[in-house]
Amino acid sequence: QAFFRPITNAAPPSPTKRQTKISVIGVGNVGMAIAQTILTQDLTDELVLIDNKADKLRGEMLDLQHAAAFLPRTKIYASVDYAVTAGSDLCIITAGARQNAGESRLNLLQRNLALFKSIVPPLARYSPQTVLLIVSNPVDVLTYLAWKLSGFPSNRVIGSGTNLDSSRFRFLIADHLDVNAQDVQAYIVGEHGDSSVALWSSISIGGVPVLSFLEKQQIAYEKETLENIHKAVIDSAYEVISLKGYTSWAIGYSVASLARSILRDQRKIHPVSVLAKGFYGISNEVFLSLPAQLGRGGVLGVTNVHLNEEELQRLRDSAKTILEVQTQLDL
Ligand code: 6V0
């Protein structure tokens, strides 16, 4: 006997909308922060978790499922087998090897390359239409590898890039000027890491461009103050890691905001890692962050922001830094 008695003479259901499915690869601190933000923000009908540690994976799945009474209805699955990801609209990769004491960044990258060779091809096979969103570090080089390993068009391979750095930047500017961070428009582009580029000329608050406002008012601003804010952005990940061991909440919200823009076709502009060849005089196949419009198809376009000479030079240097690492890899 069914729990509900069906209504007789009910009209046949209208063609149902296709369900949305997100897969998160790697259920460490970052993967789980992303998963829980996605759940609380009701961004998907199905959420799949993948990891190679079966017990931890099942534990995390059960723990999330037990919150069902407090969450929107989302089916949560977990498996070590990639078949469970089939038909995903978005696959978010957070799996990564941890740096061993004394290990060089290049060696770490070589190990992450081996890991990506076991992750990206099955994802691409089971979900040939998916958008790949890479979070694992070093994110720009790993996004390039994911692009090569998937064989996808570049608009469907995105790195979370400087979306998080830009949010840290907006927080620090807002804190400095005592305004709401959501009213601060400001971009950090380039490499997610030490060679990132702050676009000072792009900063506006409530539509008022900050630098030209200060100049017009003949208010002296110290270049050093601006540089210090950018330096604080670069240092903030190191600071959080030295204090709590890893970063999780901000990257969770940052990636959930990207998932929303992509799956809900928001056409919102985010600084994310995209194939930069052909933009701002970059001629190599490198991925780095540029302000990109995101929607259902992934990257829809790159904004033509005005960069001054210094910003342009720094962006090209950032591209060079990434390329140097990339060319040392055994693909
Ligand atoms: P973590 O807590 O060590 O989690 C990594 C997870 O990956 C673990 O659960 C592993 O079991 C899993 N894993 C390892 N190998 C495999 C495999 N072959 N298949 C499936 N799963 C596997 O690390 P944490 O979650 O803290 O960080 C994950 C990655 O995100 C790291 O590379 C970080 O550097 C990176 N971050 C990137 C950020 C960004 O802005 N792009 C921000 C924060 C962290």
mmCIF file of C-alpha atoms and ligand atoms in Angstrom:
data_model
loop_
_atom_site.group_PDB
_atom_site.id
_atom_site.type_symbol
_atom_site.label_atom_id
_atom_site.label_comp_id
_atom_site.label_asym_id
_atom_site.label_seq_id
_atom_site.Cartn_x
_atom_site.Cartn_y
_atom_site.Cartn_z
ATOM 1 C CA GLN A 1 0.000 0.000 0.000
ATOM 2 C CA ALA A 2 1.388 3.371 -1.046
ATOM 3 C CA PHE A 3 1.865 6.041 1.553
ATOM 4 C CA PHE A 4 -0.023 8.568 -0.541
ATOM 5 C CA ARG A 5 -3.257 7.745 -2.297
ATOM 6 C CA PRO A 6 -2.940 9.096 -5.846
ATOM 7 C CA ILE A 7 -5.446 11.697 -6.998
ATOM 8 C CA THR A 8 -7.757 10.147 -9.534
ATOM 9 C CA ASN A 9 -8.198 11.836 -12.915
ATOM 10 C CA ALA A 10 -5.085 13.895 -12.319
ATOM 11 C CA ALA A 11 -3.778 15.623 -15.425
ATOM 12 C CA PRO A 12 -0.614 13.984 -16.813
ATOM 13 C CA PRO A 13 2.520 15.752 -15.656
ATOM 14 C CA SER A 14 3.832 18.459 -17.933
ATOM 15 C CA PRO A 15 7.218 17.578 -19.409
ATOM 16 C CA THR A 16 9.495 17.835 -16.379
ATOM 17 C CA LYS A 17 12.499 20.100 -16.403
ATOM 18 C CA ARG A 18 15.794 18.236 -16.556
ATOM 19 C CA GLN A 19 17.434 17.773 -13.186
ATOM 20 C CA THR A 20 20.677 19.557 -12.431
ATOM 21 C CA LYS A 21 23.652 17.498 -11.298
ATOM 22 C CA ILE A 22 26.909 18.651 -9.732
ATOM 23 C CA SER A 23 29.862 16.351 -8.955
ATOM 24 C CA VAL A 24 32.557 17.321 -6.470
ATOM 25 C CA ILE A 25 35.835 15.407 -6.741
ATOM 26 C CA GLY A 26 37.797 15.324 -3.480
ATOM 27 C CA VAL A 27 36.025 15.494 -0.122
ATOM 28 C CA GLY A 28 38.770 17.240 1.844
ATOM 29 C CA ASN A 29 38.307 20.579 3.594
ATOM 30 C CA VAL A 30 37.746 22.468 0.364
ATOM 31 C CA GLY A 31 35.493 19.918 -1.365
ATOM 32 C CA MET A 32 33.237 19.649 1.674
ATOM 33 C CA ALA A 33 32.994 23.433 2.169
ATOM 34 C CA ILE A 34 31.934 23.703 -1.486
ATOM 35 C CA ALA A 35 29.443 20.823 -1.132
ATOM 36 C CA GLN A 36 27.810 22.282 1.946
ATOM 37 C CA THR A 37 27.529 25.800 0.452
ATOM 38 C CA ILE A 38 25.976 24.344 -2.708
ATOM 39 C CA LEU A 39 23.431 22.451 -0.585
ATOM 40 C CA THR A 40 22.423 25.377 1.600
ATOM 41 C CA GLN A 41 22.065 27.614 -1.476
ATOM 42 C CA ASP A 42 19.811 25.094 -3.259
ATOM 43 C CA LEU A 43 21.910 25.106 -6.451
ATOM 44 C CA THR A 44 21.321 21.544 -7.656
ATOM 45 C CA ASP A 45 18.924 18.582 -7.633
ATOM 46 C CA GLU A 46 21.692 15.980 -7.360
ATOM 47 C CA LEU A 47 25.066 16.243 -5.655
ATOM 48 C CA VAL A 48 27.711 13.573 -6.206
ATOM 49 C CA LEU A 49 30.843 13.190 -4.094
ATOM 50 C CA ILE A 50 33.925 11.312 -5.300
ATOM 51 C CA ASP A 51 37.138 10.521 -3.425
ATOM 52 C CA ASN A 52 39.597 7.636 -3.336
ATOM 53 C CA LYS A 53 39.220 7.208 0.443
ATOM 54 C CA ALA A 54 36.054 5.093 0.585
ATOM 55 C CA ASP A 55 35.391 5.322 4.339
ATOM 56 C CA LYS A 56 35.895 9.060 4.632
ATOM 57 C CA LEU A 57 33.734 9.497 1.523
ATOM 58 C CA ARG A 58 30.827 7.457 2.893
ATOM 59 C CA GLY A 59 31.121 9.224 6.252
ATOM 60 C CA GLU A 60 30.899 12.650 4.611
ATOM 61 C CA MET A 61 27.933 11.556 2.459
ATOM 62 C CA LEU A 62 25.986 10.237 5.469
ATOM 63 C CA ASP A 63 26.770 13.316 7.530
ATOM 64 C CA LEU A 64 25.339 15.579 4.801
ATOM 65 C CA GLN A 65 22.335 13.301 4.186
ATOM 66 C CA HIS A 66 21.469 13.492 7.893
ATOM 67 C CA ALA A 67 20.831 17.223 7.468
ATOM 68 C CA ALA A 68 18.018 16.499 4.981
ATOM 69 C CA ALA A 69 15.297 17.747 7.344
ATOM 70 C CA PHE A 70 16.902 21.201 7.347
ATOM 71 C CA LEU A 71 17.859 21.510 3.696
ATOM 72 C CA PRO A 72 16.195 21.837 0.296
ATOM 73 C CA ARG A 73 15.579 18.380 -1.206
ATOM 74 C CA THR A 74 18.800 17.337 -2.923
ATOM 75 C CA LYS A 75 19.778 13.753 -3.717
ATOM 76 C CA ILE A 76 23.282 13.108 -2.395
ATOM 77 C CA TYR A 77 25.372 10.236 -3.769
ATOM 78 C CA ALA A 78 28.963 9.177 -3.185
ATOM 79 C CA SER A 79 31.209 6.585 -4.776
ATOM 80 C CA VAL A 80 34.806 5.806 -5.624
ATOM 81 C CA ASP A 81 33.489 4.809 -9.072
ATOM 82 C CA TYR A 82 33.163 7.633 -11.636
ATOM 83 C CA ALA A 83 30.089 5.994 -13.189
ATOM 84 C CA VAL A 84 28.053 7.783 -10.512
ATOM 85 C CA THR A 85 29.001 11.160 -12.056
ATOM 86 C CA ALA A 86 27.364 10.324 -15.412
ATOM 87 C CA GLY A 87 25.412 13.217 -16.917
ATOM 88 C CA SER A 88 26.830 15.908 -14.607
ATOM 89 C CA ASP A 89 26.251 19.522 -15.623
ATOM 90 C CA LEU A 90 29.201 20.710 -13.566
ATOM 91 C CA CYS A 91 32.227 18.814 -12.215
ATOM 92 C CA ILE A 92 34.287 20.573 -9.555
ATOM 93 C CA ILE A 93 37.781 19.152 -8.956
ATOM 94 C CA THR A 94 39.286 19.799 -5.524
ATOM 95 C CA ALA A 95 41.363 16.613 -5.182
ATOM 96 C CA GLY A 96 44.995 17.339 -4.698
ATOM 97 C CA ALA A 97 48.155 15.842 -3.329
ATOM 98 C CA ARG A 98 49.524 17.623 -0.266
ATOM 99 C CA GLN A 99 52.986 19.120 -0.352
ATOM 100 C CA ASN A 100 55.472 16.924 1.546
ATOM 101 C CA ALA A 101 58.067 18.572 3.771
ATOM 102 C CA GLY A 102 60.969 19.704 1.601
ATOM 103 C CA GLU A 103 59.168 18.850 -1.641
ATOM 104 C CA SER A 104 59.537 21.303 -4.511
ATOM 105 C CA ARG A 105 56.429 22.865 -6.072
ATOM 106 C CA LEU A 106 57.375 21.279 -9.366
ATOM 107 C CA ASN A 107 57.501 17.814 -7.821
ATOM 108 C CA LEU A 108 54.120 18.404 -6.212
ATOM 109 C CA LEU A 109 52.781 19.489 -9.567
ATOM 110 C CA GLN A 110 54.123 16.352 -11.236
ATOM 111 C CA ARG A 111 52.237 14.266 -8.651
ATOM 112 C CA ASN A 112 49.078 16.306 -9.224
ATOM 113 C CA LEU A 113 49.454 15.736 -12.955
ATOM 114 C CA ALA A 114 49.392 11.958 -12.340
ATOM 115 C CA LEU A 115 46.305 12.455 -10.173
ATOM 116 C CA PHE A 116 44.544 14.523 -12.858
ATOM 117 C CA LYS A 117 45.279 11.791 -15.415
ATOM 118 C CA SER A 118 43.175 9.457 -13.262
ATOM 119 C CA ILE A 119 40.382 12.000 -12.678
ATOM 120 C CA VAL A 120 39.776 14.093 -15.813
ATOM 121 C CA PRO A 121 39.437 11.400 -18.537
ATOM 122 C CA PRO A 122 36.706 9.412 -16.693
ATOM 123 C CA LEU A 123 34.818 12.628 -15.882
ATOM 124 C CA ALA A 124 34.941 13.676 -19.530
ATOM 125 C CA ARG A 125 33.853 10.202 -20.652
ATOM 126 C CA TYR A 126 30.842 9.996 -18.310
ATOM 127 C CA SER A 127 29.761 13.624 -18.805
ATOM 128 C CA PRO A 128 30.847 14.730 -22.279
ATOM 129 C CA GLN A 129 28.769 17.928 -22.043
ATOM 130 C CA THR A 130 29.849 18.995 -18.554
ATOM 131 C CA VAL A 131 31.621 22.169 -17.512
ATOM 132 C CA LEU A 132 34.860 21.407 -15.626
ATOM 133 C CA LEU A 133 35.679 23.746 -12.752
ATOM 134 C CA ILE A 134 39.169 23.279 -11.294
ATOM 135 C CA VAL A 135 40.008 24.354 -7.755
ATOM 136 C CA SER A 136 43.089 22.229 -6.902
ATOM 137 C CA ASN A 137 46.401 24.111 -6.807
ATOM 138 C CA PRO A 138 48.365 25.357 -8.641
ATOM 139 C CA VAL A 139 44.997 26.112 -10.188
ATOM 140 C CA ASP A 140 46.086 27.832 -13.428
ATOM 141 C CA VAL A 141 48.445 25.062 -14.549
ATOM 142 C CA LEU A 142 46.027 22.322 -13.446
ATOM 143 C CA THR A 143 43.215 23.993 -15.422
ATOM 144 C CA TYR A 144 45.461 23.899 -18.488
ATOM 145 C CA LEU A 145 46.116 20.184 -17.837
ATOM 146 C CA ALA A 146 42.395 19.510 -17.398
ATOM 147 C CA TRP A 147 41.758 21.224 -20.741
ATOM 148 C CA LYS A 148 44.378 19.072 -22.477
ATOM 149 C CA LEU A 149 43.276 15.839 -20.758
ATOM 150 C CA SER A 150 39.554 16.370 -21.386
ATOM 151 C CA GLY A 151 39.749 17.410 -25.031
ATOM 152 C CA PHE A 152 36.906 19.858 -24.251
ATOM 153 C CA PRO A 153 36.524 23.230 -25.945
ATOM 154 C CA SER A 154 38.182 25.871 -23.748
ATOM 155 C CA ASN A 155 34.901 27.578 -22.824
ATOM 156 C CA ARG A 156 33.975 24.484 -20.771
ATOM 157 C CA VAL A 157 37.184 24.346 -18.710
ATOM 158 C CA ILE A 158 37.454 26.984 -16.002
ATOM 159 C CA GLY A 159 39.747 27.480 -13.007
ATOM 160 C CA SER A 160 38.432 29.133 -9.852
ATOM 161 C CA GLY A 161 41.480 31.381 -10.258
ATOM 162 C CA THR A 162 41.417 34.815 -8.636
ATOM 163 C CA ASN A 163 37.691 34.803 -7.837
ATOM 164 C CA LEU A 164 38.720 34.227 -4.226
ATOM 165 C CA ASP A 165 41.650 36.697 -4.328
ATOM 166 C CA SER A 166 39.249 39.351 -5.681
ATOM 167 C CA SER A 167 36.808 38.675 -2.865
ATOM 168 C CA ARG A 168 39.621 39.089 -0.327
ATOM 169 C CA PHE A 169 40.607 42.311 -2.127
ATOM 170 C CA ARG A 170 37.046 43.664 -1.959
ATOM 171 C CA PHE A 171 36.826 42.757 1.713
ATOM 172 C CA LEU A 172 40.050 44.622 2.544
ATOM 173 C CA ILE A 173 39.077 47.729 0.538
ATOM 174 C CA ALA A 174 35.598 47.703 2.112
ATOM 175 C CA ASP A 175 37.096 47.297 5.555
ATOM 176 C CA HIS A 176 39.559 50.136 4.902
ATOM 177 C CA LEU A 177 36.813 52.531 3.719
ATOM 178 C CA ASP A 178 34.042 51.193 5.963
ATOM 179 C CA VAL A 179 31.650 50.316 3.131
ATOM 180 C CA ASN A 180 29.851 47.114 2.102
ATOM 181 C CA ALA A 181 32.105 44.691 0.186
ATOM 182 C CA GLN A 182 29.239 43.976 -2.233
ATOM 183 C CA ASP A 183 29.349 47.652 -3.305
ATOM 184 C CA VAL A 184 33.061 47.423 -4.079
ATOM 185 C CA GLN A 185 33.932 46.488 -7.647
ATOM 186 C CA ALA A 186 37.562 45.480 -7.855
ATOM 187 C CA TYR A 187 39.458 42.830 -9.748
ATOM 188 C CA ILE A 188 42.577 40.844 -9.209
ATOM 189 C CA VAL A 189 43.619 39.036 -12.384
ATOM 190 C CA GLY A 190 46.524 36.899 -13.582
ATOM 191 C CA GLU A 191 47.971 34.005 -11.630
ATOM 192 C CA HIS A 192 46.158 32.759 -8.527
ATOM 193 C CA GLY A 193 49.168 33.265 -6.315
ATOM 194 C CA ASP A 194 52.186 35.423 -5.855
ATOM 195 C CA SER A 195 52.251 37.053 -9.314
ATOM 196 C CA SER A 196 48.581 38.124 -9.315
ATOM 197 C CA VAL A 197 47.767 41.595 -10.662
ATOM 198 C CA ALA A 198 45.548 44.128 -8.879
ATOM 199 C CA LEU A 199 43.614 46.316 -11.327
ATOM 200 C CA TRP A 200 43.630 49.588 -9.409
ATOM 201 C CA SER A 201 42.087 51.539 -12.258
ATOM 202 C CA SER A 202 39.048 49.203 -12.159
ATOM 203 C CA ILE A 203 38.092 49.901 -8.549
ATOM 204 C CA SER A 204 34.776 51.606 -8.051
ATOM 205 C CA ILE A 205 32.448 51.956 -5.116
ATOM 206 C CA GLY A 206 28.774 52.416 -5.825
ATOM 207 C CA GLY A 207 29.695 53.343 -9.405
ATOM 208 C CA VAL A 208 32.323 55.957 -8.417
ATOM 209 C CA PRO A 209 35.783 55.165 -9.823
ATOM 210 C CA VAL A 210 38.015 55.448 -6.786
ATOM 211 C CA LEU A 211 41.371 56.497 -8.239
ATOM 212 C CA SER A 212 40.048 59.251 -10.505
ATOM 213 C CA PHE A 213 37.804 60.460 -7.672
ATOM 214 C CA LEU A 214 40.808 60.821 -5.384
ATOM 215 C CA GLU A 215 42.788 62.557 -8.136
ATOM 216 C CA LYS A 216 39.960 65.015 -8.901
ATOM 217 C CA GLN A 217 39.597 65.853 -5.236
ATOM 218 C CA GLN A 218 43.363 66.230 -5.152
ATOM 219 C CA ILE A 219 43.455 63.803 -2.270
ATOM 220 C CA ALA A 220 46.916 62.358 -2.084
ATOM 221 C CA TYR A 221 46.901 58.617 -1.936
ATOM 222 C CA GLU A 222 49.931 56.616 -1.195
ATOM 223 C CA LYS A 223 50.791 54.046 -3.822
ATOM 224 C CA GLU A 224 52.299 52.174 -0.949
ATOM 225 C CA THR A 225 48.928 51.889 0.813
ATOM 226 C CA LEU A 226 47.444 50.340 -2.331
ATOM 227 C CA GLU A 227 50.394 47.981 -2.713
ATOM 228 C CA ASN A 228 50.021 46.968 0.922
ATOM 229 C CA ILE A 229 46.387 46.033 0.386
ATOM 230 C CA HIS A 230 47.393 43.852 -2.585
ATOM 231 C CA LYS A 231 50.211 42.327 -0.547
ATOM 232 C CA ALA A 232 47.731 41.543 2.223
ATOM 233 C CA VAL A 233 45.587 39.695 -0.348
ATOM 234 C CA ILE A 234 48.562 37.589 -1.437
ATOM 235 C CA ASP A 235 49.529 36.878 2.167
ATOM 236 C CA SER A 236 46.013 36.076 3.362
ATOM 237 C CA ALA A 237 45.953 32.444 2.173
ATOM 238 C CA TYR A 238 49.335 31.803 3.830
ATOM 239 C CA GLU A 239 48.078 33.464 7.016
ATOM 240 C CA VAL A 240 44.894 31.378 7.217
ATOM 241 C CA ILE A 241 46.829 28.180 6.480
ATOM 242 C CA SER A 242 49.418 28.957 9.152
ATOM 243 C CA LEU A 243 46.627 29.622 11.664
ATOM 244 C CA LYS A 244 44.060 26.894 10.946
ATOM 245 C CA GLY A 245 45.919 24.536 8.645
ATOM 246 C CA TYR A 246 43.863 25.037 5.471
ATOM 247 C CA THR A 247 41.357 27.462 3.919
ATOM 248 C CA SER A 248 37.773 26.379 3.387
ATOM 249 C CA TRP A 249 34.836 28.735 4.004
ATOM 250 C CA ALA A 250 35.732 31.540 1.602
ATOM 251 C CA ILE A 251 36.691 29.138 -1.209
ATOM 252 C CA GLY A 252 33.397 27.308 -0.543
ATOM 253 C CA TYR A 253 31.358 30.479 -1.096
ATOM 254 C CA SER A 254 33.550 31.590 -3.978
ATOM 255 C CA VAL A 255 33.069 28.328 -5.899
ATOM 256 C CA ALA A 256 29.343 28.175 -5.086
ATOM 257 C CA SER A 257 28.993 31.656 -6.636
ATOM 258 C CA LEU A 258 30.644 30.335 -9.815
ATOM 259 C CA ALA A 259 28.359 27.265 -9.817
ATOM 260 C CA ARG A 260 25.315 29.539 -9.559
ATOM 261 C CA SER A 261 26.431 31.787 -12.437
ATOM 262 C CA ILE A 262 27.116 28.771 -14.665
ATOM 263 C CA LEU A 263 24.104 26.572 -13.910
ATOM 264 C CA ARG A 264 21.561 29.388 -13.612
ATOM 265 C CA ASP A 265 22.947 31.148 -16.693
ATOM 266 C CA GLN A 266 23.502 34.350 -14.704
ATOM 267 C CA ARG A 267 25.902 35.901 -17.242
ATOM 268 C CA LYS A 268 27.731 37.443 -14.321
ATOM 269 C CA ILE A 269 31.351 38.571 -14.593
ATOM 270 C CA HIS A 270 33.884 36.737 -12.424
ATOM 271 C CA PRO A 271 37.663 36.847 -12.493
ATOM 272 C CA VAL A 272 38.372 33.193 -13.273
ATOM 273 C CA SER A 273 41.089 31.214 -14.991
ATOM 274 C CA VAL A 274 40.380 30.926 -18.714
ATOM 275 C CA LEU A 275 42.429 30.235 -21.827
ATOM 276 C CA ALA A 276 44.134 33.623 -22.135
ATOM 277 C CA LYS A 277 45.606 33.176 -25.624
ATOM 278 C CA GLY A 278 44.579 36.096 -27.801
ATOM 279 C CA PHE A 279 43.670 38.444 -24.949
ATOM 280 C CA TYR A 280 45.758 41.418 -23.809
ATOM 281 C CA GLY A 281 48.623 40.483 -26.105
ATOM 282 C CA ILE A 282 49.110 37.006 -24.597
ATOM 283 C CA SER A 283 50.064 34.634 -27.391
ATOM 284 C CA ASN A 284 50.667 31.345 -25.521
ATOM 285 C CA GLU A 285 48.325 28.595 -24.413
ATOM 286 C CA VAL A 286 48.141 29.554 -20.751
ATOM 287 C CA PHE A 287 45.222 29.726 -18.386
ATOM 288 C CA LEU A 288 45.082 32.700 -16.061
ATOM 289 C CA SER A 289 42.366 34.814 -14.555
ATOM 290 C CA LEU A 290 40.615 37.503 -16.562
ATOM 291 C CA PRO A 291 37.194 39.039 -15.890
ATOM 292 C CA ALA A 292 34.977 36.529 -17.706
ATOM 293 C CA GLN A 293 31.245 36.331 -18.235
ATOM 294 C CA LEU A 294 29.886 32.972 -17.055
ATOM 295 C CA GLY A 295 26.675 31.246 -18.087
ATOM 296 C CA ARG A 296 25.205 27.871 -19.002
ATOM 297 C CA GLY A 297 27.825 27.249 -21.678
ATOM 298 C CA GLY A 298 30.699 28.035 -19.330
ATOM 299 C CA VAL A 299 32.824 31.016 -20.379
ATOM 300 C CA LEU A 300 30.745 33.267 -22.637
ATOM 301 C CA GLY A 301 33.337 36.015 -23.120
ATOM 302 C CA VAL A 302 36.105 38.069 -21.590
ATOM 303 C CA THR A 303 35.512 41.694 -20.595
ATOM 304 C CA ASN A 304 37.569 44.290 -22.346
ATOM 305 C CA VAL A 305 38.811 46.091 -19.234
ATOM 306 C CA HIS A 306 41.109 49.020 -19.764
ATOM 307 C CA LEU A 307 44.529 48.126 -18.376
ATOM 308 C CA ASN A 308 47.252 50.732 -17.978
ATOM 309 C CA GLU A 309 50.780 49.960 -19.220
ATOM 310 C CA GLU A 310 51.982 48.762 -15.824
ATOM 311 C CA GLU A 311 48.988 46.459 -15.350
ATOM 312 C CA LEU A 312 49.436 45.047 -18.866
ATOM 313 C CA GLN A 313 53.102 44.358 -18.227
ATOM 314 C CA ARG A 314 52.354 42.642 -14.927
ATOM 315 C CA LEU A 315 49.674 40.494 -16.569
ATOM 316 C CA ARG A 316 52.127 39.381 -19.275
ATOM 317 C CA ASP A 317 54.749 38.636 -16.601
ATOM 318 C CA SER A 318 52.156 36.548 -14.759
ATOM 319 C CA ALA A 319 51.505 34.618 -17.993
ATOM 320 C CA LYS A 320 55.258 34.058 -18.366
ATOM 321 C CA THR A 321 55.545 32.705 -14.802
ATOM 322 C CA ILE A 322 52.768 30.171 -15.465
ATOM 323 C CA LEU A 323 54.170 29.196 -18.863
ATOM 324 C CA GLU A 324 57.601 28.515 -17.396
ATOM 325 C CA VAL A 325 56.134 25.969 -14.967
ATOM 326 C CA GLN A 326 53.940 24.449 -17.682
ATOM 327 C CA THR A 327 56.804 23.803 -20.085
ATOM 328 C CA GLN A 328 58.694 21.788 -17.448
ATOM 329 C CA LEU A 329 55.877 19.250 -17.191
ATOM 330 C CA ASP A 330 55.821 15.809 -18.766
ATOM 331 C CA LEU A 331 52.310 15.718 -20.190
HETATM 332 P P1 6V0 B 1 42.656 17.920 1.475
HETATM 333 O O1 6V0 B 1 41.869 18.192 2.721
HETATM 334 O O2 6V0 B 1 43.944 17.194 1.564
HETATM 335 O O3 6V0 B 1 41.678 17.179 0.464
HETATM 336 C C1 6V0 B 1 42.095 16.591 -0.722
HETATM 337 C C2 6V0 B 1 41.177 15.423 -0.989
HETATM 338 O O4 6V0 B 1 41.515 14.859 -2.253
HETATM 339 C C3 6V0 B 1 41.299 14.295 0.058
HETATM 340 O O5 6V0 B 1 40.025 13.957 0.578
HETATM 341 C C4 6V0 B 1 41.911 13.146 -0.744
HETATM 342 O O6 6V0 B 1 41.498 11.874 -0.280
HETATM 343 C C5 6V0 B 1 41.382 13.457 -2.130
HETATM 344 N N1 6V0 B 1 42.126 12.764 -3.175
HETATM 345 C C6 6V0 B 1 43.466 12.574 -3.273
HETATM 346 N N2 6V0 B 1 43.753 11.837 -4.346
HETATM 347 C C7 6V0 B 1 42.578 11.552 -4.958
HETATM 348 C C8 6V0 B 1 42.218 10.821 -6.127
HETATM 349 N N3 6V0 B 1 43.150 10.246 -6.903
HETATM 350 N N4 6V0 B 1 40.928 10.741 -6.453
HETATM 351 C C9 6V0 B 1 39.985 11.316 -5.689
HETATM 352 N N5 6V0 B 1 40.255 12.017 -4.579
HETATM 353 C C10 6V0 B 1 41.534 12.134 -4.212
HETATM 354 O O7 6V0 B 1 42.982 19.307 0.750
HETATM 355 P P2 6V0 B 1 42.067 20.622 0.747
HETATM 356 O O8 6V0 B 1 40.644 20.221 0.596
HETATM 357 O O9 6V0 B 1 42.448 21.508 1.867
HETATM 358 O O10 6V0 B 1 42.564 21.332 -0.603
HETATM 359 C C11 6V0 B 1 42.250 20.767 -1.846
HETATM 360 C C12 6V0 B 1 42.921 21.543 -2.987
HETATM 361 O O11 6V0 B 1 42.322 22.829 -3.145
HETATM 362 C C13 6V0 B 1 44.415 21.808 -2.749
HETATM 363 O O12 6V0 B 1 45.102 21.596 -3.972
HETATM 364 C C14 6V0 B 1 44.439 23.269 -2.355
HETATM 365 O O13 6V0 B 1 45.685 23.872 -2.605
HETATM 366 C C15 6V0 B 1 43.343 23.801 -3.256
HETATM 367 N N6 6V0 B 1 42.804 25.123 -2.904
HETATM 368 C C16 6V0 B 1 42.552 25.977 -3.918
HETATM 369 C C17 6V0 B 1 42.030 27.234 -3.682
HETATM 370 C C18 6V0 B 1 41.768 28.161 -4.842
HETATM 371 O O14 6V0 B 1 41.449 29.344 -4.643
HETATM 372 N N7 6V0 B 1 41.885 27.704 -6.064
HETATM 373 C C19 6V0 B 1 41.721 27.639 -2.371
HETATM 374 C C20 6V0 B 1 41.925 26.764 -1.351
HETATM 375 C C21 6V0 B 1 42.523 25.444 -1.536
#
